């Protein structure tokens, strides 16, 4: 089946109905070859208000559909996406610049989360507690929240939406998606796939909504008291603004923000695992994953060996068109990202950082977005190392004791993903203990990037504290209600309080 992406690139949709938005035109250019993919009309403030009203109305009927029925529809959406896996994965790869394998992997995550959510739809369990009062039942239920706003980042143009939408839907919420202004065409392609299923089930307009646009639309969602939960993925700067806007109205937010992830290679590490994990973690998606490996700590005795193995691996890397399966690394998203890359390299150099590989723009590619991945010997406390630069830059550092490595790893503002490579049980367990990694994700003999949907995904500190996807992350998309039923003929009060009248 061909993927329908040509149509009117209407940036405002309430499901099966789409229309042009009143906002400015977004032109999407591919970083792969610099060509324009399409123009998309984006939403303005009035469009946003109208869509919120439609989503609110749809919530009233969607929440009444039994959760397992909602789950069946989400499963069908996953199946429909599966039909278009190659086409959608290719478009994601072309619009974002990640390798085709990663584009396909992203779509696979969408399918997987729909399957997960369908199963979850029968498992939105609440507890029953023992009441201290006779003839009383004490229990809890989980109810849907209302309209969930999903703000997503450019680097996962479609998967992040699905992690949120699939779970939010089975929980009984309706969703409004504000994708990145850098990847609007992938979002429209998803709408075109999903709307077929919505139509076949005669679902009301408003269960799925799309509003393309820049941060102003995201801001409007964050400020709206009608958005029960704002799930925002992106930079810490954006998350801080969303947190403040939702807090001002005492609303809920789920924040998935920047990372500054580290791998520790301990003396006993199996380098046949560690080296490929570090290289994939550092250069995969051209260093534009929230879980990209940005810092590498190596036990001093292994430092020279690891350095030379890394340099050998980097020399083998093929940088090129990400749609070519032979390429290991594609372009950065745009020329601003290229500037940020050179800026970070320059700042590290000014601090005394030693570049072990060349930092170069590959001028043979017309888009002007292809750079070489770099390794820099650095120090953890340098400001540039403390920041997340969304580019393939790996800072290399040595350590003597495992305590020192964990201390350095934790000494950054972000807390997303972390790894240790070791064959020493004590080191591994120390790393996973409360005194170990302070990140939301901590792995042993597994790199920092490439999480599975079955676990709860997210991180601490400047990463925002949110959790989405698997495990019990669904609870964020529901409100908990504690219930007490008295089936007796007396009215005993809790804590033994007496009130005789
Ligand atoms: P970004 O912050 O520039 O934009 C992300 C989204 O937020 C976009 O849709 C944008 O339009 C919107 N936005 C911008 N300002 C806003 C505001 N004031 N209010 C509401 N919405 C606003 O991020 P980006 O460059 O697209 O993505 C890269 C960043 O995302 C990196 O920091 C990366 O680590 C992070 N990220 C985190 C995760 C995670 O799960 N922790 C996943 C993917 C990406």
mmCIF file with all atom_site columns, N, CA and C in Angstrom, residues 8-59:
data_model
loop_
_atom_site.group_PDB
_atom_site.id
_atom_site.type_symbol
_atom_site.label_atom_id
_atom_site.label_alt_id
_atom_site.label_comp_id
_atom_site.label_asym_id
_atom_site.label_entity_id
_atom_site.label_seq_id
_atom_site.pdbx_PDB_ins_code
_atom_site.Cartn_x
_atom_site.Cartn_y
_atom_site.Cartn_z
_atom_site.occupancy
_atom_site.B_iso_or_equiv
_atom_site.pdbx_formal_charge
_atom_site.auth_seq_id
_atom_site.auth_comp_id
_atom_site.auth_asym_id
_atom_site.auth_atom_id
_atom_site.pdbx_PDB_model_num
ATOM 1   N N  . UNK A 1 8  ? -3.317  17.398 0.877  1.00 0.00 ? 8  UNK A N  1
ATOM 2   C CA . UNK A 1 8  ? -3.209  18.745 1.407  1.00 0.00 ? 8  UNK A CA 1
ATOM 3   C C  . UNK A 1 8  ? -2.400  18.584 2.670  1.00 0.00 ? 8  UNK A C  1
ATOM 4   N N  . UNK A 1 9  ? -1.355  19.345 2.802  1.00 0.00 ? 9  UNK A N  1
ATOM 5   C CA . UNK A 1 9  ? -0.563  19.243 4.023  1.00 0.00 ? 9  UNK A CA 1
ATOM 6   C C  . UNK A 1 9  ? -1.157  20.163 5.059  1.00 0.00 ? 9  UNK A C  1
ATOM 7   N N  . UNK A 1 10 ? -2.367  19.763 5.466  1.00 0.00 ? 10 UNK A N  1
ATOM 8   C CA . UNK A 1 10 ? -3.114  20.600 6.392  1.00 0.00 ? 10 UNK A CA 1
ATOM 9   C C  . UNK A 1 10 ? -2.638  20.362 7.811  1.00 0.00 ? 10 UNK A C  1
ATOM 10  N N  . UNK A 1 11 ? -2.268  21.440 8.460  1.00 0.00 ? 11 UNK A N  1
ATOM 11  C CA . UNK A 1 11 ? -1.665  21.304 9.782  1.00 0.00 ? 11 UNK A CA 1
ATOM 12  C C  . UNK A 1 11 ? -2.645  21.201 10.927 1.00 0.00 ? 11 UNK A C  1
ATOM 13  N N  . UNK A 1 12 ? -3.951  21.257 10.616 1.00 0.00 ? 12 UNK A N  1
ATOM 14  C CA . UNK A 1 12 ? -4.932  21.183 11.702 1.00 0.00 ? 12 UNK A CA 1
ATOM 15  C C  . UNK A 1 12 ? -5.849  20.000 11.435 1.00 0.00 ? 12 UNK A C  1
ATOM 16  N N  . UNK A 1 13 ? -5.917  19.099 12.395 1.00 0.00 ? 13 UNK A N  1
ATOM 17  C CA . UNK A 1 13 ? -6.763  17.923 12.199 1.00 0.00 ? 13 UNK A CA 1
ATOM 18  C C  . UNK A 1 13 ? -7.418  17.518 13.509 1.00 0.00 ? 13 UNK A C  1
ATOM 19  N N  . UNK A 1 14 ? -8.657  17.060 13.371 1.00 0.00 ? 14 UNK A N  1
ATOM 20  C CA . UNK A 1 14 ? -9.344  16.516 14.553 1.00 0.00 ? 14 UNK A CA 1
ATOM 21  C C  . UNK A 1 14 ? -9.592  15.026 14.374 1.00 0.00 ? 14 UNK A C  1
ATOM 22  N N  . UNK A 1 15 ? -8.866  14.414 13.472 1.00 0.00 ? 15 UNK A N  1
ATOM 23  C CA . UNK A 1 15 ? -8.999  12.974 13.243 1.00 0.00 ? 15 UNK A CA 1
ATOM 24  C C  . UNK A 1 15 ? -9.206  12.718 11.774 1.00 0.00 ? 15 UNK A C  1
ATOM 25  N N  . UNK A 1 16 ? -10.482 12.532 11.373 1.00 0.00 ? 16 UNK A N  1
ATOM 26  C CA . UNK A 1 16 ? -10.716 12.275 9.953  1.00 0.00 ? 16 UNK A CA 1
ATOM 27  C C  . UNK A 1 16 ? -10.808 13.578 9.169  1.00 0.00 ? 16 UNK A C  1
ATOM 28  N N  . UNK A 1 17 ? -11.100 14.656 9.871  1.00 0.00 ? 17 UNK A N  1
ATOM 29  C CA . UNK A 1 17 ? -11.205 15.959 9.189  1.00 0.00 ? 17 UNK A CA 1
ATOM 30  C C  . UNK A 1 17 ? -9.907  16.743 9.375  1.00 0.00 ? 17 UNK A C  1
ATOM 31  N N  . UNK A 1 18 ? -9.403  17.256 8.244  1.00 0.00 ? 18 UNK A N  1
ATOM 32  C CA . UNK A 1 18 ? -8.205  18.105 8.306  1.00 0.00 ? 18 UNK A CA 1
ATOM 33  C C  . UNK A 1 18 ? -8.468  19.371 7.521  1.00 0.00 ? 18 UNK A C  1
ATOM 34  N N  . UNK A 1 19 ? -7.787  20.410 7.923  1.00 0.00 ? 19 UNK A N  1
ATOM 35  C CA . UNK A 1 19 ? -7.947  21.675 7.188  1.00 0.00 ? 19 UNK A CA 1
ATOM 36  C C  . UNK A 1 19 ? -6.672  22.498 7.351  1.00 0.00 ? 19 UNK A C  1
ATOM 37  N N  . UNK A 1 20 ? -6.506  23.491 6.481  1.00 0.00 ? 20 UNK A N  1
ATOM 38  C CA . UNK A 1 20 ? -5.310  24.328 6.635  1.00 0.00 ? 20 UNK A CA 1
ATOM 39  C C  . UNK A 1 20 ? -5.408  25.135 7.922  1.00 0.00 ? 20 UNK A C  1
ATOM 40  N N  . UNK A 1 21 ? -4.292  25.397 8.523  1.00 0.00 ? 21 UNK A N  1
ATOM 41  C CA . UNK A 1 21 ? -4.286  26.235 9.718  1.00 0.00 ? 21 UNK A CA 1
ATOM 42  C C  . UNK A 1 21 ? -4.122  27.696 9.328  1.00 0.00 ? 21 UNK A C  1
ATOM 43  N N  . UNK A 1 22 ? -4.434  28.577 10.258 1.00 0.00 ? 22 UNK A N  1
ATOM 44  C CA . UNK A 1 22 ? -4.329  30.009 9.979  1.00 0.00 ? 22 UNK A CA 1
ATOM 45  C C  . UNK A 1 22 ? -2.955  30.577 10.308 1.00 0.00 ? 22 UNK A C  1
ATOM 46  N N  . UNK A 1 23 ? -2.049  29.724 10.726 1.00 0.00 ? 23 UNK A N  1
ATOM 47  C CA . UNK A 1 23 ? -0.704  30.198 11.099 1.00 0.00 ? 23 UNK A CA 1
ATOM 48  C C  . UNK A 1 23 ? 0.227   30.245 9.902  1.00 0.00 ? 23 UNK A C  1
ATOM 49  N N  . UNK A 1 24 ? 1.506   30.450 10.203 1.00 0.00 ? 24 UNK A N  1
ATOM 50  C CA . UNK A 1 24 ? 2.455   30.589 9.093  1.00 0.00 ? 24 UNK A CA 1
ATOM 51  C C  . UNK A 1 24 ? 2.739   29.231 8.428  1.00 0.00 ? 24 UNK A C  1
ATOM 52  N N  . UNK A 1 25 ? 3.304   29.318 7.238  1.00 0.00 ? 25 UNK A N  1
ATOM 53  C CA . UNK A 1 25 ? 3.631   28.095 6.492  1.00 0.00 ? 25 UNK A CA 1
ATOM 54  C C  . UNK A 1 25 ? 4.968   27.550 6.999  1.00 0.00 ? 25 UNK A C  1
ATOM 55  N N  . UNK A 1 26 ? 4.982   26.250 7.291  1.00 0.00 ? 26 UNK A N  1
ATOM 56  C CA . UNK A 1 26 ? 6.231   25.588 7.682  1.00 0.00 ? 26 UNK A CA 1
ATOM 57  C C  . UNK A 1 26 ? 6.779   24.855 6.461  1.00 0.00 ? 26 UNK A C  1
ATOM 58  N N  . UNK A 1 27 ? 8.003   25.143 6.110  1.00 0.00 ? 27 UNK A N  1
ATOM 59  C CA . UNK A 1 27 ? 8.631   24.401 5.015  1.00 0.00 ? 27 UNK A CA 1
ATOM 60  C C  . UNK A 1 27 ? 9.543   23.355 5.625  1.00 0.00 ? 27 UNK A C  1
ATOM 61  N N  . UNK A 1 28 ? 9.322   22.104 5.232  1.00 0.00 ? 28 UNK A N  1
ATOM 62  C CA . UNK A 1 28 ? 10.187  21.046 5.765  1.00 0.00 ? 28 UNK A CA 1
ATOM 63  C C  . UNK A 1 28 ? 11.254  20.677 4.740  1.00 0.00 ? 28 UNK A C  1
ATOM 64  N N  . UNK A 1 29 ? 12.501  20.850 5.136  1.00 0.00 ? 29 UNK A N  1
ATOM 65  C CA . UNK A 1 29 ? 13.632  20.503 4.261  1.00 0.00 ? 29 UNK A CA 1
ATOM 66  C C  . UNK A 1 29 ? 14.310  19.250 4.796  1.00 0.00 ? 29 UNK A C  1
ATOM 67  N N  . UNK A 1 30 ? 14.722  18.372 3.896  1.00 0.00 ? 30 UNK A N  1
ATOM 68  C CA . UNK A 1 30 ? 15.424  17.176 4.347  1.00 0.00 ? 30 UNK A CA 1
ATOM 69  C C  . UNK A 1 30 ? 16.893  17.488 4.593  1.00 0.00 ? 30 UNK A C  1
ATOM 70  N N  . UNK A 1 31 ? 17.419  17.097 5.750  1.00 0.00 ? 31 UNK A N  1
ATOM 71  C CA . UNK A 1 31 ? 18.863  17.275 5.966  1.00 0.00 ? 31 UNK A CA 1
ATOM 72  C C  . UNK A 1 31 ? 19.689  16.293 5.131  1.00 0.00 ? 31 UNK A C  1
ATOM 73  N N  . UNK A 1 32 ? 18.990  15.314 4.528  1.00 0.00 ? 32 UNK A N  1
ATOM 74  C CA . UNK A 1 32 ? 19.709  14.302 3.750  1.00 0.00 ? 32 UNK A CA 1
ATOM 75  C C  . UNK A 1 32 ? 20.291  14.926 2.484  1.00 0.00 ? 32 UNK A C  1
ATOM 76  N N  . UNK A 1 33 ? 19.450  15.689 1.754  1.00 0.00 ? 33 UNK A N  1
ATOM 77  C CA . UNK A 1 33 ? 19.928  16.280 0.496  1.00 0.00 ? 33 UNK A CA 1
ATOM 78  C C  . UNK A 1 33 ? 19.586  17.759 0.382  1.00 0.00 ? 33 UNK A C  1
ATOM 79  N N  . UNK A 1 34 ? 19.027  18.324 1.428  1.00 0.00 ? 34 UNK A N  1
ATOM 80  C CA . UNK A 1 34 ? 18.726  19.756 1.423  1.00 0.00 ? 34 UNK A CA 1
ATOM 81  C C  . UNK A 1 34 ? 17.472  20.122 0.647  1.00 0.00 ? 34 UNK A C  1
ATOM 82  N N  . UNK A 1 35 ? 16.772  19.123 0.105  1.00 0.00 ? 35 UNK A N  1
ATOM 83  C CA . UNK A 1 35 ? 15.601  19.436 -0.730 1.00 0.00 ? 35 UNK A CA 1
ATOM 84  C C  . UNK A 1 35 ? 14.367  19.671 0.137  1.00 0.00 ? 35 UNK A C  1
ATOM 85  N N  . UNK A 1 36 ? 13.477  20.508 -0.417 1.00 0.00 ? 36 UNK A N  1
ATOM 86  C CA . UNK A 1 36 ? 12.229  20.757 0.308  1.00 0.00 ? 36 UNK A CA 1
ATOM 87  C C  . UNK A 1 36 ? 11.313  19.546 0.146  1.00 0.00 ? 36 UNK A C  1
ATOM 88  N N  . UNK A 1 37 ? 10.761  19.074 1.277  1.00 0.00 ? 37 UNK A N  1
ATOM 89  C CA . UNK A 1 37 ? 9.861   17.911 1.201  1.00 0.00 ? 37 UNK A CA 1
ATOM 90  C C  . UNK A 1 37 ? 8.442   18.395 0.947  1.00 0.00 ? 37 UNK A C  1
ATOM 91  N N  . UNK A 1 38 ? 8.017   19.359 1.727  1.00 0.00 ? 38 UNK A N  1
ATOM 92  C CA . UNK A 1 38 ? 6.646   19.866 1.578  1.00 0.00 ? 38 UNK A CA 1
ATOM 93  C C  . UNK A 1 38 ? 6.500   21.127 2.409  1.00 0.00 ? 38 UNK A C  1
ATOM 94  N N  . UNK A 1 39 ? 5.423   21.855 2.118  1.00 0.00 ? 39 UNK A N  1
ATOM 95  C CA . UNK A 1 39 ? 5.037   22.989 2.960  1.00 0.00 ? 39 UNK A CA 1
ATOM 96  C C  . UNK A 1 39 ? 3.798   22.568 3.734  1.00 0.00 ? 39 UNK A C  1
ATOM 97  N N  . UNK A 1 40 ? 3.739   23.003 4.957  1.00 0.00 ? 40 UNK A N  1
ATOM 98  C CA . UNK A 1 40 ? 2.613   22.625 5.820  1.00 0.00 ? 40 UNK A CA 1
ATOM 99  C C  . UNK A 1 40 ? 2.058   23.914 6.425  1.00 0.00 ? 40 UNK A C  1
ATOM 100 N N  . UNK A 1 41 ? 0.747   24.030 6.373  1.00 0.00 ? 41 UNK A N  1
ATOM 101 C CA . UNK A 1 41 ? 0.147   25.214 7.003  1.00 0.00 ? 41 UNK A CA 1
ATOM 102 C C  . UNK A 1 41 ? 0.022   24.935 8.490  1.00 0.00 ? 41 UNK A C  1
ATOM 103 N N  . UNK A 1 42 ? 0.507   25.836 9.302  1.00 0.00 ? 42 UNK A N  1
ATOM 104 C CA . UNK A 1 42 ? 0.466   25.552 10.742 1.00 0.00 ? 42 UNK A CA 1
ATOM 105 C C  . UNK A 1 42 ? -0.731  26.232 11.412 1.00 0.00 ? 42 UNK A C  1
ATOM 106 N N  . UNK A 1 43 ? -0.990  25.816 12.634 1.00 0.00 ? 43 UNK A N  1
ATOM 107 C CA . UNK A 1 43 ? -2.162  26.297 13.369 1.00 0.00 ? 43 UNK A CA 1
ATOM 108 C C  . UNK A 1 43 ? -1.890  27.665 13.982 1.00 0.00 ? 43 UNK A C  1
ATOM 109 N N  . UNK A 1 44 ? -2.947  28.411 14.183 1.00 0.00 ? 44 UNK A N  1
ATOM 110 C CA . UNK A 1 44 ? -2.822  29.643 14.966 1.00 0.00 ? 44 UNK A CA 1
ATOM 111 C C  . UNK A 1 44 ? -3.627  29.485 16.260 1.00 0.00 ? 44 UNK A C  1
ATOM 112 N N  . UNK A 1 45 ? -3.727  30.558 17.011 1.00 0.00 ? 45 UNK A N  1
ATOM 113 C CA . UNK A 1 45 ? -4.357  30.497 18.333 1.00 0.00 ? 45 UNK A CA 1
ATOM 114 C C  . UNK A 1 45 ? -5.819  30.048 18.246 1.00 0.00 ? 45 UNK A C  1
ATOM 115 N N  . UNK A 1 46 ? -6.533  30.580 17.247 1.00 0.00 ? 46 UNK A N  1
ATOM 116 C CA . UNK A 1 46 ? -7.957  30.226 17.097 1.00 0.00 ? 46 UNK A CA 1
ATOM 117 C C  . UNK A 1 46 ? -8.095  28.748 16.761 1.00 0.00 ? 46 UNK A C  1
ATOM 118 N N  . UNK A 1 47 ? -7.241  28.249 15.859 1.00 0.00 ? 47 UNK A N  1
ATOM 119 C CA . UNK A 1 47 ? -7.283  26.814 15.518 1.00 0.00 ? 47 UNK A CA 1
ATOM 120 C C  . UNK A 1 47 ? -7.092  25.982 16.777 1.00 0.00 ? 47 UNK A C  1
ATOM 121 N N  . UNK A 1 48 ? -6.149  26.420 17.589 1.00 0.00 ? 48 UNK A N  1
ATOM 122 C CA . UNK A 1 48 ? -5.823  25.666 18.800 1.00 0.00 ? 48 UNK A CA 1
ATOM 123 C C  . UNK A 1 48 ? -7.043  25.614 19.728 1.00 0.00 ? 48 UNK A C  1
ATOM 124 N N  . UNK A 1 49 ? -7.699  26.749 19.890 1.00 0.00 ? 49 UNK A N  1
ATOM 125 C CA . UNK A 1 49 ? -8.884  26.796 20.767 1.00 0.00 ? 49 UNK A CA 1
ATOM 126 C C  . UNK A 1 49 ? -9.983  25.876 20.233 1.00 0.00 ? 49 UNK A C  1
ATOM 127 N N  . UNK A 1 50 ? -10.183 25.906 18.925 1.00 0.00 ? 50 UNK A N  1
ATOM 128 C CA . UNK A 1 50 ? -11.243 25.072 18.325 1.00 0.00 ? 50 UNK A CA 1
ATOM 129 C C  . UNK A 1 50 ? -10.947 23.589 18.519 1.00 0.00 ? 50 UNK A C  1
ATOM 130 N N  . UNK A 1 51 ? -9.689  23.234 18.294 1.00 0.00 ? 51 UNK A N  1
ATOM 131 C CA . UNK A 1 51 ? -9.311  21.818 18.408 1.00 0.00 ? 51 UNK A CA 1
ATOM 132 C C  . UNK A 1 51 ? -9.451  21.351 19.864 1.00 0.00 ? 51 UNK A C  1
ATOM 133 N N  . UNK A 1 52 ? -9.077  22.201 20.790 1.00 0.00 ? 52 UNK A N  1
ATOM 134 C CA . UNK A 1 52 ? -9.218  21.823 22.210 1.00 0.00 ? 52 UNK A CA 1
ATOM 135 C C  . UNK A 1 52 ? -10.699 21.557 22.521 1.00 0.00 ? 52 UNK A C  1
ATOM 136 N N  . UNK A 1 53 ? -11.582 22.401 22.007 1.00 0.00 ? 53 UNK A N  1
ATOM 137 C CA . UNK A 1 53 ? -13.018 22.200 22.252 1.00 0.00 ? 53 UNK A CA 1
ATOM 138 C C  . UNK A 1 53 ? -13.484 20.854 21.694 1.00 0.00 ? 53 UNK A C  1
ATOM 139 N N  . UNK A 1 54 ? -13.030 20.531 20.487 1.00 0.00 ? 54 UNK A N  1
ATOM 140 C CA . UNK A 1 54 ? -13.428 19.263 19.856 1.00 0.00 ? 54 UNK A CA 1
ATOM 141 C C  . UNK A 1 54 ? -12.898 18.078 20.668 1.00 0.00 ? 54 UNK A C  1
ATOM 142 N N  . UNK A 1 55 ? -11.661 18.186 21.132 1.00 0.00 ? 55 UNK A N  1
ATOM 143 C CA . UNK A 1 55 ? -11.067 17.085 21.918 1.00 0.00 ? 55 UNK A CA 1
ATOM 144 C C  . UNK A 1 55 ? -11.800 16.917 23.255 1.00 0.00 ? 55 UNK A C  1
ATOM 145 N N  . UNK A 1 56 ? -12.216 18.049 23.843 1.00 0.00 ? 56 UNK A N  1
ATOM 146 C CA . UNK A 1 56 ? -12.953 17.985 25.115 1.00 0.00 ? 56 UNK A CA 1
ATOM 147 C C  . UNK A 1 56 ? -14.291 17.263 24.923 1.00 0.00 ? 56 UNK A C  1
ATOM 148 N N  . UNK A 1 57 ? -14.935 17.591 23.808 1.00 0.00 ? 57 UNK A N  1
ATOM 149 C CA . UNK A 1 57 ? -16.246 16.979 23.533 1.00 0.00 ? 57 UNK A CA 1
ATOM 150 C C  . UNK A 1 57 ? -16.074 15.473 23.291 1.00 0.00 ? 57 UNK A C  1
ATOM 151 N N  . UNK A 1 58 ? -15.062 15.120 22.523 1.00 0.00 ? 58 UNK A N  1
ATOM 152 C CA . UNK A 1 58 ? -14.837 13.700 22.207 1.00 0.00 ? 58 UNK A CA 1
ATOM 153 C C  . UNK A 1 58 ? -14.540 12.898 23.473 1.00 0.00 ? 58 UNK A C  1
ATOM 154 N N  . UNK A 1 59 ? -13.890 13.547 24.415 1.00 0.00 ? 59 UNK A N  1
ATOM 155 C CA . UNK A 1 59 ? -13.541 12.856 25.669 1.00 0.00 ? 59 UNK A CA 1
ATOM 156 C C  . UNK A 1 59 ? -14.791 12.285 26.347 1.00 0.00 ? 59 UNK A C  1
#
